[in-house]
């Protein structure tokens, strides 16, 4: 006689990852490892995601079609990667349809989509950040610059500008040019009709991402991105050229200060303002130099999503089940659930098209030799596509992010660059000095 017994299998759910970058590839890779993961979809995805998910040919900003797809397919968890669908209210639409979603609603995503909103939020809740003024006329902005000393100063487009809206001006002339470009020439469209001008803070940057369920917030290990295009942190700002985690300068003592002066006050502020934040909250922090007029960690920016390439270094370090964590966030039940991270070092390097972040060629065939350390690294796709012969080709500025983790930073760097050197396309560019600050600390 067969004993009647409960199905030992956990209930599997369908998962939808919205976006098409290396961040989404890394998130989908981790989500797919979960025992809860049924079919994983990516919309619109990329050839890397095509291997591990089913692609849904829907643009990440087509809120209507994404909502219809999630309803029709009975998606059990939608993970929103980029900022555009968040700002357009995709989370609002999915939640209204009774579907679980990881990513804040539009009102809370304004922490990223409106810099004046984020600055006012920080002022209101006493969160340390650079002093600023906000302008909607270029004449007033230029007059203000004329009254400031001819020193480094930061000009930011108020709205979303695909990571290109910030100019760290070295002097007044550069700041004036940035104001004119944004406000008079319409370089960022509506997003730049208003700008904020803020104090330049000299120091070292660290990114802290945190899981948030609306009531509690759990920070992830610290990450350091490399925003500048060139080695030695020179040249123009980019979306990010590589990252590593953990970051030694972010000591437990510093983590405690950030928790008390930034993370908890942010959560309290969200609650006080009636903003129900469920998703990943990104704190871009500056640790000012000893001689800076600013003392203690400062918030440079909030983002309403995982960082890219920050996600690509963190996902390989996460030991806990990402589907479980994201469902707990969506359902407001995160408190009391430990999130476990591997005690290893993770590094990633972005391979970009030559010319990025300016003009670059696309459609170049990407080939890959077998790296000597097969299997120890991951190549997350970003700007890639397939041509008619089904060869992988370049299709964007940041083309791929290669990530590896190991017991030490040196070993992780060895693995990551071994793989990077095996990937070829015409004019491929990558920084050879990712984690240089951390290495300098090791050999000081
Ligand atoms: P974002 O595009 O908003 O990520 O900002 C781009 C980069 O500009 C930041 O990562 C910093 O490197 C730099 N930045 C922004 N605000 C400041 C500031 N107040 N002081 C110094 N650097 C800044
Ligand atoms: N890596 C910076 C960002 O995602 O905004």
Coordinates of C-alpha atoms and ligand atoms in Angstrom, one line a residue:
X1 CA 0.0 0.0 0.0
X2 CA 1.4 3.4 -0.9
X3 CA 1.5 5.9 1.9
X4 CA -0.2 9.1 1.1
X5 CA 2.4 11.9 1.6
X6 CA 2.7 15.5 0.9
X7 CA 4.6 16.6 -2.2
X8 CA 8.1 17.3 -0.9
X9 CA 8.7 19.6 -3.8
X10 CA 8.3 23.3 -3.1
X11 CA 5.9 25.2 -5.3
X12 CA 7.6 26.5 -8.4
X13 CA 6.7 29.9 -9.7
X14 CA 7.3 31.6 -13.1
X15 CA 9.7 34.5 -12.9
X16 CA 10.0 37.6 -15.2
X17 CA 13.2 39.6 -15.3
X18 CA 12.6 43.0 -17.0
X19 CA 15.7 44.5 -18.8
X20 CA 18.5 43.5 -21.1
X21 CA 21.8 44.3 -19.4
X22 CA 24.5 42.4 -17.6
X23 CA 22.7 43.3 -14.4
X24 CA 19.6 41.4 -15.5
X25 CA 21.7 38.5 -16.8
X26 CA 23.4 38.2 -13.4
X27 CA 20.0 38.5 -11.6
X28 CA 18.4 35.9 -13.8
X29 CA 21.4 33.6 -13.4
X30 CA 21.0 33.7 -9.6
X31 CA 17.2 33.5 -9.7
X32 CA 17.3 30.4 -12.0
X33 CA 19.4 28.5 -9.3
X34 CA 16.5 28.7 -6.8
X35 CA 14.5 25.6 -6.1
X36 CA 11.4 27.9 -6.3
X37 CA 12.2 28.9 -9.9
X38 CA 10.0 27.5 -12.6
X39 CA 10.2 29.0 -16.1
X40 CA 12.3 32.2 -16.1
X41 CA 11.5 34.8 -18.7
X42 CA 13.5 37.9 -19.7
X43 CA 12.0 40.9 -21.4
X44 CA 13.5 41.8 -23.8
X45 CA 16.7 40.1 -22.7
X46 CA 19.8 39.5 -24.8
X47 CA 21.6 36.4 -26.3
X48 CA 23.2 35.6 -22.9
X49 CA 19.9 35.6 -21.2
X50 CA 18.5 33.5 -24.2
X51 CA 20.5 30.6 -23.1
X52 CA 19.1 30.4 -19.5
X53 CA 15.6 32.0 -19.9
X54 CA 12.8 32.3 -22.4
X55 CA 12.9 35.7 -24.1
X56 CA 9.7 37.8 -24.3
X57 CA 10.2 40.3 -27.1
X58 CA 8.8 43.3 -25.1
X59 CA 10.7 46.5 -24.5
X60 CA 11.5 47.3 -20.9
X61 CA 9.6 50.5 -21.0
X62 CA 6.4 49.0 -22.6
X63 CA 4.5 49.0 -19.3
X64 CA 1.2 48.0 -21.0
X65 CA 2.6 45.0 -22.8
X66 CA 4.7 43.8 -19.8
X67 CA 1.7 44.0 -17.5
X68 CA -0.4 42.0 -20.0
X69 CA 2.3 39.4 -20.3
X70 CA 2.7 39.0 -16.5
X71 CA -1.1 38.6 -16.1
X72 CA -1.4 36.2 -19.0
X73 CA 1.5 34.0 -17.9
X74 CA 0.6 34.2 -14.2
X75 CA 4.1 35.4 -13.3
X76 CA 4.8 34.6 -9.6
X77 CA 7.6 37.2 -9.3
X78 CA 8.6 40.1 -11.6
X79 CA 12.0 41.6 -11.0
X80 CA 12.4 45.0 -12.5
X81 CA 16.1 45.7 -13.4
X82 CA 16.4 49.2 -14.9
X83 CA 15.1 52.6 -13.7
X84 CA 12.8 53.5 -16.7
X85 CA 10.0 51.0 -16.0
X86 CA 10.2 51.8 -12.3
X87 CA 9.7 55.5 -13.0
X88 CA 6.9 54.7 -15.5
X89 CA 5.0 52.8 -12.8
X90 CA 5.4 49.1 -13.8
X91 CA 5.5 48.1 -10.1
X92 CA 2.2 50.0 -9.5
X93 CA 0.5 48.2 -12.4
X94 CA 1.7 44.7 -11.4
X95 CA 0.8 45.2 -7.8
X96 CA -2.7 46.5 -8.7
X97 CA -3.1 43.3 -10.7
X98 CA -2.3 41.3 -7.6
X99 CA 1.1 40.1 -8.8
X100 CA 4.3 39.9 -6.7
X101 CA 6.9 42.4 -7.8
X102 CA 10.5 43.3 -6.7
X103 CA 11.0 47.0 -7.4
X104 CA 9.5 50.1 -5.9
X105 CA 6.4 51.9 -7.2
X106 CA 6.8 55.2 -9.1
X107 CA 6.3 57.4 -6.1
X108 CA 9.2 55.8 -4.2
X109 CA 11.4 55.4 -7.4
X110 CA 11.5 59.2 -7.5
X111 CA 14.4 58.9 -5.1
X112 CA 16.2 58.1 -8.4
X113 CA 14.1 59.7 -11.1
X114 CA 14.1 63.2 -9.6
X115 CA 17.3 64.5 -8.1
X116 CA 15.5 67.5 -6.5
X117 CA 13.0 65.1 -4.9
X118 CA 16.0 63.0 -3.5
X119 CA 17.8 66.1 -2.3
X120 CA 14.6 67.5 -0.5
X121 CA 14.1 64.0 1.0
X122 CA 17.6 64.0 2.4
X123 CA 17.3 67.5 3.8
X124 CA 13.9 66.8 5.4
X125 CA 15.2 63.7 7.1
X126 CA 18.6 64.9 8.0
X127 CA 20.6 62.6 5.8
X128 CA 24.2 63.8 5.1
X129 CA 24.6 65.0 1.5
X130 CA 26.4 67.8 -0.4
X131 CA 24.9 71.3 -0.1
X132 CA 23.0 72.2 -3.3
X133 CA 20.7 74.6 -5.1
X134 CA 18.1 73.8 -7.7
X135 CA 17.5 75.9 -10.9
X136 CA 14.9 76.0 -13.7
X137 CA 16.4 78.9 -15.5
X138 CA 19.9 78.8 -17.0
X139 CA 20.4 82.5 -16.4
X140 CA 20.0 82.0 -12.6
X141 CA 22.2 78.9 -12.6
X142 CA 25.0 80.8 -14.5
X143 CA 24.6 83.7 -12.1
X144 CA 24.9 81.3 -9.2
X145 CA 28.1 79.8 -10.6
X146 CA 29.5 83.3 -11.1
X147 CA 29.1 83.9 -7.3
X148 CA 30.9 80.6 -6.4
X149 CA 34.7 80.2 -6.3
X150 CA 36.2 78.9 -9.5
X151 CA 36.7 75.4 -8.1
X152 CA 35.4 71.9 -8.8
X153 CA 31.5 71.8 -8.6
X154 CA 28.9 69.3 -9.7
X155 CA 26.1 69.9 -12.2
X156 CA 23.3 67.3 -12.4
X157 CA 20.3 67.1 -14.7
X158 CA 17.2 66.8 -12.5
X159 CA 15.6 63.8 -14.3
X160 CA 16.7 60.4 -15.7
X161 CA 19.5 60.8 -18.3
X162 CA 20.8 57.3 -18.7
X163 CA 23.7 57.8 -16.3
X164 CA 25.0 60.7 -18.3
X165 CA 23.3 63.6 -16.5
X166 CA 26.1 64.3 -14.0
X167 CA 29.1 66.6 -14.8
X168 CA 31.9 66.8 -12.2
X169 CA 33.2 70.1 -13.4
X170 CA 36.8 70.9 -12.7
X171 CA 36.2 74.7 -12.9
X172 CA 33.6 77.3 -13.5
X173 CA 33.9 77.2 -17.3
X174 CA 33.2 73.5 -17.4
X175 CA 30.2 73.9 -15.0
X176 CA 28.8 76.8 -17.2
X177 CA 29.1 74.6 -20.3
X178 CA 27.3 71.7 -18.5
X179 CA 24.5 74.1 -17.5
X180 CA 24.1 75.5 -21.1
X181 CA 24.1 72.0 -22.6
X182 CA 21.5 70.7 -20.3
X183 CA 19.2 73.8 -20.0
X184 CA 19.7 75.7 -23.3
X185 CA 20.7 73.0 -25.8
X186 CA 18.3 70.3 -24.4
X187 CA 21.0 67.6 -24.3
X188 CA 18.9 65.5 -21.9
X189 CA 15.5 66.6 -23.2
X190 CA 13.0 67.4 -20.4
X191 CA 15.3 65.6 -17.8
X192 CA 17.8 68.5 -18.1
X193 CA 15.4 71.5 -18.1
X194 CA 16.0 71.7 -14.4
X195 CA 19.4 71.2 -12.9
X196 CA 20.9 71.0 -9.4
X197 CA 24.3 72.4 -8.7
X198 CA 26.0 70.9 -5.7
X199 CA 29.3 71.0 -3.7
X200 CA 32.0 68.8 -5.0
X201 CA 33.1 66.3 -2.3
X202 CA 36.6 64.8 -2.6
X203 CA 36.9 61.3 -1.4
X204 CA 36.4 57.6 -2.1
X205 CA 33.1 56.2 -3.3
X206 CA 31.4 53.0 -2.1
X207 CA 28.1 51.6 -3.1
X208 CA 25.8 50.0 -0.6
X209 CA 22.8 48.1 -2.0
X210 CA 20.0 47.1 0.4
X211 CA 17.1 44.7 0.3
X212 CA 14.0 46.6 1.5
X213 CA 10.5 45.3 2.1
X214 CA 8.9 48.6 3.1
X215 CA 9.4 48.1 6.8
X216 CA 12.9 46.7 7.2
X217 CA 16.1 47.1 5.3
X218 CA 19.1 44.8 5.0
X219 CA 22.3 46.0 3.5
X220 CA 24.4 43.8 1.2
X221 CA 28.2 43.7 1.2
X222 CA 30.0 46.9 0.1
X223 CA 30.9 47.3 -3.5
X224 CA 33.3 49.8 -5.3
X225 CA 32.4 50.7 -8.8
X226 CA 34.8 52.4 -11.3
X227 CA 32.8 55.2 -13.0
X228 CA 35.5 56.8 -15.1
X229 CA 36.4 55.4 -18.5
X230 CA 40.2 55.6 -18.1
X231 CA 42.7 53.8 -15.9
X232 CA 43.6 55.7 -12.8
X233 CA 40.0 57.0 -12.6
X234 CA 40.5 59.5 -15.5
X235 CA 38.3 60.5 -18.5
X236 CA 34.6 60.8 -18.8
X237 CA 32.0 59.2 -16.5
X238 CA 30.4 56.0 -17.7
X239 CA 27.7 53.6 -16.4
X240 CA 30.5 51.8 -14.6
X241 CA 33.6 49.9 -15.9
X242 CA 34.1 47.3 -13.3
X243 CA 33.6 46.6 -9.6
X244 CA 34.7 44.5 -6.6
X245 CA 33.4 43.4 -3.3
X246 CA 34.0 43.5 -0.3
X247 CA 35.8 46.8 0.2
X248 CA 38.3 47.0 3.1
X249 CA 37.9 50.7 3.6
X250 CA 34.2 50.0 4.5
X251 CA 35.1 48.7 8.0
X252 CA 32.5 47.4 10.5
X253 CA 32.8 50.7 12.3
X254 CA 32.0 52.6 9.2
X255 CA 29.1 50.2 8.4
X256 CA 27.7 51.1 11.8
X257 CA 27.9 54.8 11.1
X258 CA 26.3 54.4 7.7
X259 CA 23.5 52.3 9.3
X260 CA 22.8 54.9 11.9
X261 CA 23.3 58.1 9.9
X262 CA 22.1 57.1 6.5
X263 CA 20.3 53.7 6.1
X264 CA 17.9 53.8 9.1
X265 CA 17.1 57.5 8.6
X266 CA 16.3 56.7 5.0
X267 CA 13.9 53.9 6.0
X268 CA 12.3 56.2 8.6
X269 CA 12.0 59.0 6.1
X270 CA 10.3 56.6 3.6
X271 CA 7.8 55.5 6.2
X272 CA 7.2 59.1 7.4
X273 CA 6.5 60.2 3.8
X274 CA 4.2 57.3 3.2
X275 CA 6.5 55.6 0.6
X276 CA 6.3 51.9 0.6
X277 CA 9.7 50.9 -0.8
X278 CA 9.9 47.2 -1.8
X279 CA 13.0 46.4 -3.8
X280 CA 16.7 47.1 -3.9
X281 CA 17.7 50.6 -2.7
X282 CA 21.0 51.8 -3.9
X283 CA 23.1 54.2 -1.7
X284 CA 25.9 55.9 -3.7
X285 CA 28.2 57.0 -0.8
X286 CA 31.2 59.3 -0.7
X287 CA 33.7 58.9 2.1
X288 CA 35.2 62.3 2.3
X289 CA 39.0 62.9 2.5
X290 CA 40.3 63.9 5.9
X291 CA 40.7 67.6 4.9
X292 CA 37.2 67.8 3.3
X293 CA 34.7 70.3 4.9
X294 CA 32.4 67.3 4.8
X295 CA 32.9 64.8 7.6
X296 CA 31.5 61.3 7.7
X297 CA 29.9 59.3 4.9
X298 CA 27.7 61.4 2.5
X299 CA 24.9 60.3 0.1
X300 CA 25.9 61.2 -3.5
X301 CA 22.8 59.6 -5.0
X302 CA 20.0 57.1 -4.5
X303 CA 19.0 54.6 -7.2
X304 CA 15.8 52.6 -7.0
X305 CA 17.4 49.4 -8.4
X306 CA 20.5 47.2 -8.4
X307 CA 23.6 48.9 -9.7
X308 CA 25.2 47.8 -12.9
X309 CA 28.0 46.4 -12.6
X310 CA 27.4 46.2 -8.8
X311 CA 24.8 43.3 -9.3
X312 CA 27.4 41.3 -11.3
X313 CA 29.8 41.1 -8.4
X314 CA 27.2 40.6 -5.7
X315 CA 25.1 37.8 -7.3
X316 CA 28.0 35.3 -7.3
X317 CA 28.6 36.1 -3.6
X318 CA 25.0 35.5 -2.5
X319 CA 24.5 32.1 -0.9
X320 CA 20.8 32.6 0.1
X321 CA 18.0 31.9 -2.3
X322 CA 17.3 35.1 -4.3
X323 CA 13.7 34.1 -5.2
X324 CA 12.9 33.7 -1.5
X325 CA 14.5 37.0 -0.6
X326 CA 12.7 38.9 -3.3
X327 CA 9.3 37.3 -2.4
X328 CA 9.9 38.3 1.2
X329 CA 10.6 41.9 0.1
X330 CA 7.5 41.9 -2.1
X331 CA 5.3 40.6 0.7
X332 CA 6.8 42.8 3.4
X333 CA 8.1 39.8 5.4
X334 CA 11.9 40.3 5.3
X335 CA 12.4 40.9 9.0
X336 CA 14.0 37.9 10.8
X337 CA 15.2 36.2 7.7
X338 CA 19.0 36.0 7.5
X339 CA 20.7 36.6 4.2
X340 CA 23.9 34.7 3.8
X341 CA 26.9 35.9 1.7
X342 CA 30.0 33.9 0.8
X343 CA 33.2 34.9 2.5
X344 CA 35.0 35.4 -0.8
X345 CA 36.1 38.3 -3.0
X346 CA 34.3 39.0 -6.2
X347 CA 35.5 41.2 -9.1
X348 CA 34.0 42.1 -12.5
X349 CA 35.3 43.9 -15.5
X350 CA 33.2 45.6 -18.2
X351 CA 34.2 45.1 -21.8
X352 CA 33.0 48.1 -23.8
X353 CA 32.9 49.2 -27.4
X354 CA 35.8 51.4 -28.4
X355 CA 34.5 55.0 -28.3
X356 CA 32.0 54.4 -25.5
X357 CA 30.6 56.5 -23.8
X358 CA 30.7 58.6 -27.0
X359 CA 30.1 57.2 -30.5
X360 CA 30.9 53.6 -31.2
X361 CA 30.4 51.0 -33.9
X362 CA 28.0 48.1 -33.4
X363 CA 27.5 44.8 -35.3
X364 CA 31.1 43.6 -34.6
X365 CA 31.4 39.9 -34.3
X366 CA 32.4 38.7 -30.8
X367 CA 34.6 35.6 -30.6
X368 CA 35.8 33.8 -27.5
X369 CA 38.9 31.6 -27.0
X370 CA 38.7 28.9 -24.4
X371 CA 40.2 30.7 -21.4
X372 CA 42.7 28.7 -19.4
X373 CA 40.5 28.7 -16.3
X374 CA 37.2 27.5 -17.9
X375 CA 34.1 27.5 -15.7
X376 CA 35.5 29.7 -12.9
X377 CA 34.1 33.0 -14.3
X378 CA 30.9 34.2 -15.8
X379 CA 30.4 36.4 -18.9
X380 CA 27.2 38.4 -18.4
X381 CA 25.9 39.9 -21.6
X382 CA 24.8 43.5 -22.0
X383 CA 25.0 45.1 -25.5
X384 CA 25.0 42.0 -27.5
X385 CA 22.8 40.6 -30.3
X386 CA 22.9 37.8 -32.9
X387 CA 23.4 38.4 -36.6
X388 CA 21.8 36.4 -39.4
X389 CA 24.4 33.7 -39.1
X390 CA 23.6 33.4 -35.4
X391 CA 27.0 34.8 -34.5
X392 CA 27.1 37.0 -31.3
X393 CA 27.7 40.7 -32.2
X394 CA 28.1 43.9 -30.4
X395 CA 25.0 46.0 -30.0
X396 CA 25.8 48.6 -27.3
X397 CA 28.3 50.6 -25.4
X398 CA 28.9 48.2 -22.5
X399 CA 29.0 44.8 -24.2
X400 CA 29.7 42.3 -21.5
X401 CA 30.6 42.1 -17.9
X402 CA 33.0 39.3 -16.9
X403 CA 32.8 38.3 -13.2
X404 CA 34.8 35.9 -11.0
X405 CA 35.0 35.2 -7.3
X406 CA 37.8 33.5 -5.3
X407 CA 39.3 33.3 -1.8
X408 CA 41.4 36.4 -2.4
X409 CA 41.2 39.5 -4.5
X410 CA 44.4 38.6 -6.3
X411 CA 43.1 35.2 -7.4
X412 CA 39.7 36.7 -8.4
X413 CA 41.5 39.3 -10.6
X414 CA 43.6 36.6 -12.2
X415 CA 40.5 34.6 -13.2
X416 CA 38.6 37.6 -14.4
X417 CA 41.3 39.0 -16.6
X418 CA 42.1 35.5 -17.9
X419 CA 38.5 35.4 -19.3
X420 CA 38.4 39.0 -20.4
X421 CA 41.5 38.5 -22.5
X422 CA 39.8 35.5 -24.2
X423 CA 36.9 37.6 -25.5
X424 CA 37.6 39.5 -28.7
X425 CA 35.9 42.0 -31.0
X426 CA 37.3 45.0 -32.9
X427 CA 38.2 47.9 -30.7
X428 CA 37.2 46.2 -27.5
X429 CA 38.1 48.3 -24.5
X430 CA 38.3 47.4 -20.8
X431 CA 40.1 48.9 -17.8
X432 CA 43.1 46.9 -16.7
X433 CA 43.2 48.4 -13.2
X434 CA 39.9 47.4 -11.6
X435 CA 40.3 47.2 -7.8
X436 CA 43.4 49.3 -7.9
X437 CA 42.5 51.1 -4.7
X438 CA 42.1 47.8 -2.9
X439 CA 45.3 46.4 -4.3
X440 CA 47.2 49.5 -3.1
X441 CA 45.7 49.0 0.4
X442 CA 47.0 45.4 0.3
X443 CA 50.5 46.4 -0.6
X444 CA 50.8 49.6 1.4
Ligands
LIG1 P1 25.6 59.4 -11.1 O1 25.6 59.5 -12.6 O2 24.5 60.1 -10.4 O3 25.9 58.0 -10.6 O4 26.9 60.3 -10.7 C1 28.1 60.1 -11.3 C2 29.3 60.3 -10.5 O5 29.5 61.6 -10.3 C3 29.3 59.7 -9.1 O6 29.4 58.4 -9.0 C4 30.4 60.5 -8.5 O7 31.7 59.9 -9.0 C5 30.3 61.8 -9.1 N1 29.6 62.7 -8.2 C6 28.3 63.0 -8.2 N2 28.0 63.9 -7.2 C7 29.3 64.3 -6.7 C8 29.7 65.2 -5.6 N3 28.8 65.9 -5.0 N4 31.0 65.3 -5.3 C9 31.9 64.5 -6.0 N5 31.6 63.6 -7.0 C10 30.3 63.5 -7.3
LIG2 N1 27.0 51.5 -11.4 C1 26.2 52.6 -11.2 C2 24.8 52.5 -11.4 O1 24.2 51.5 -11.6 O2 24.1 53.5 -11.3

